[in-house]
């Protein structure tokens, strides 16, 4: 069984970013929203996903360098 190596804060950021990015088009079909709000929320979701990926990558590189010393 493989252990989950993704840190919990990164997983929360990734899930929040995915939800924000995917639900925005669905919400905008049912409710009238300005383009600024749609773009801002989609961009915020993508930023959260990118932050999560950076945290995951830093966690993996930190574990690799610990074993070398």
PDB file of C-alpha atoms in Angstrom:
ATOM      1  CA  UNK A   1       0.000   0.000   0.000  1.00  0.00           C
ATOM      2  CA  UNK A   2       1.395   3.384  -1.015  1.00  0.00           C
ATOM      3  CA  UNK A   3       1.309   6.126   1.582  1.00  0.00           C
ATOM      4  CA  UNK A   4      -0.106   9.524   0.681  1.00  0.00           C
ATOM      5  CA  UNK A   5       2.899  11.843   0.336  1.00  0.00           C
ATOM      6  CA  UNK A   6       0.881  14.976  -0.362  1.00  0.00           C
ATOM      7  CA  UNK A   7       0.848  17.335   2.645  1.00  0.00           C
ATOM      8  CA  UNK A   8      -2.589  18.192   3.991  1.00  0.00           C
ATOM      9  CA  UNK A   9      -2.397  21.995   3.381  1.00  0.00           C
ATOM     10  CA  UNK A  10      -1.449  21.370  -0.247  1.00  0.00           C
ATOM     11  CA  UNK A  11      -4.309  18.925  -0.671  1.00  0.00           C
ATOM     12  CA  UNK A  12      -6.777  21.456   0.734  1.00  0.00           C
ATOM     13  CA  UNK A  13      -5.461  24.153  -1.617  1.00  0.00           C
ATOM     14  CA  UNK A  14      -5.693  21.802  -4.580  1.00  0.00           C
ATOM     15  CA  UNK A  15      -9.276  20.787  -3.825  1.00  0.00           C
ATOM     16  CA  UNK A  16     -10.368  24.378  -3.206  1.00  0.00           C
ATOM     17  CA  UNK A  17      -8.759  25.539  -6.442  1.00  0.00           C
ATOM     18  CA  UNK A  18     -10.340  22.753  -8.469  1.00  0.00           C
ATOM     19  CA  UNK A  19     -13.768  23.442  -7.008  1.00  0.00           C
ATOM     20  CA  UNK A  20     -13.469  27.165  -7.612  1.00  0.00           C
ATOM     21  CA  UNK A  21     -12.301  26.696 -11.198  1.00  0.00           C
ATOM     22  CA  UNK A  22     -14.930  24.138 -12.163  1.00  0.00           C
ATOM     23  CA  UNK A  23     -17.989  25.554 -10.423  1.00  0.00           C
ATOM     24  CA  UNK A  24     -17.592  29.072 -11.798  1.00  0.00           C
ATOM     25  CA  UNK A  25     -18.893  28.250 -15.326  1.00  0.00           C
ATOM     26  CA  UNK A  26     -21.815  26.311 -13.827  1.00  0.00           C
ATOM     27  CA  UNK A  27     -22.782  29.161 -11.506  1.00  0.00           C
ATOM     28  CA  UNK A  28     -22.456  31.759 -14.257  1.00  0.00           C
ATOM     29  CA  UNK A  29     -24.988  29.862 -16.403  1.00  0.00           C
ATOM     30  CA  UNK A  30     -27.651  30.171 -13.710  1.00  0.00           C
ATOM     31  CA  UNK A  31     -26.853  33.582 -12.209  1.00  0.00           C
ATOM     32  CA  UNK A  32     -26.000  36.846 -13.870  1.00  0.00           C
ATOM     33  CA  UNK A  33     -22.416  37.852 -13.007  1.00  0.00           C
ATOM     34  CA  UNK A  34     -20.061  40.460 -14.399  1.00  0.00           C
ATOM     35  CA  UNK A  35     -17.103  39.248 -16.414  1.00  0.00           C
ATOM     36  CA  UNK A  36     -14.749  40.688 -13.809  1.00  0.00           C
ATOM     37  CA  UNK A  37     -16.128  38.395 -11.094  1.00  0.00           C
ATOM     38  CA  UNK A  38     -16.003  35.318 -13.342  1.00  0.00           C
ATOM     39  CA  UNK A  39     -12.421  36.027 -14.370  1.00  0.00           C
ATOM     40  CA  UNK A  40     -11.309  36.855 -10.854  1.00  0.00           C
ATOM     41  CA  UNK A  41     -12.752  33.672  -9.349  1.00  0.00           C
ATOM     42  CA  UNK A  42     -11.350  31.482 -12.126  1.00  0.00           C
ATOM     43  CA  UNK A  43      -7.937  33.119 -11.764  1.00  0.00           C
ATOM     44  CA  UNK A  44      -8.042  32.697  -8.005  1.00  0.00           C
ATOM     45  CA  UNK A  45      -8.835  29.003  -8.435  1.00  0.00           C
ATOM     46  CA  UNK A  46      -5.926  28.542 -10.827  1.00  0.00           C
ATOM     47  CA  UNK A  47      -3.627  30.380  -8.418  1.00  0.00           C
ATOM     48  CA  UNK A  48      -4.646  28.075  -5.565  1.00  0.00           C
ATOM     49  CA  UNK A  49      -3.929  25.043  -7.755  1.00  0.00           C
ATOM     50  CA  UNK A  50      -0.509  26.404  -8.660  1.00  0.00           C
ATOM     51  CA  UNK A  51       0.305  27.097  -5.007  1.00  0.00           C
ATOM     52  CA  UNK A  52      -0.660  23.514  -4.137  1.00  0.00           C
ATOM     53  CA  UNK A  53       1.579  22.125  -6.879  1.00  0.00           C
ATOM     54  CA  UNK A  54       4.517  24.213  -5.635  1.00  0.00           C
ATOM     55  CA  UNK A  55       3.969  22.958  -2.061  1.00  0.00           C
ATOM     56  CA  UNK A  56       3.841  19.353  -3.279  1.00  0.00           C
ATOM     57  CA  UNK A  57       7.024  19.792  -5.306  1.00  0.00           C
ATOM     58  CA  UNK A  58       8.857  21.412  -2.384  1.00  0.00           C
ATOM     59  CA  UNK A  59       7.765  18.591  -0.094  1.00  0.00           C
ATOM     60  CA  UNK A  60       9.060  15.955  -2.513  1.00  0.00           C
ATOM     61  CA  UNK A  61      12.402  17.695  -3.069  1.00  0.00           C
ATOM     62  CA  UNK A  62      12.861  18.135   0.689  1.00  0.00           C
ATOM     63  CA  UNK A  63      12.386  14.412   1.264  1.00  0.00           C
ATOM     64  CA  UNK A  64      14.887  13.532  -1.479  1.00  0.00           C
ATOM     65  CA  UNK A  65      17.636  15.740  -0.075  1.00  0.00           C
ATOM     66  CA  UNK A  66      17.161  14.400   3.469  1.00  0.00           C
ATOM     67  CA  UNK A  67      18.123  10.910   2.388  1.00  0.00           C
ATOM     68  CA  UNK A  68      21.417  12.050   0.795  1.00  0.00           C
ATOM     69  CA  UNK A  69      22.981  13.372   3.996  1.00  0.00           C
TER      70      UNK A  69
END
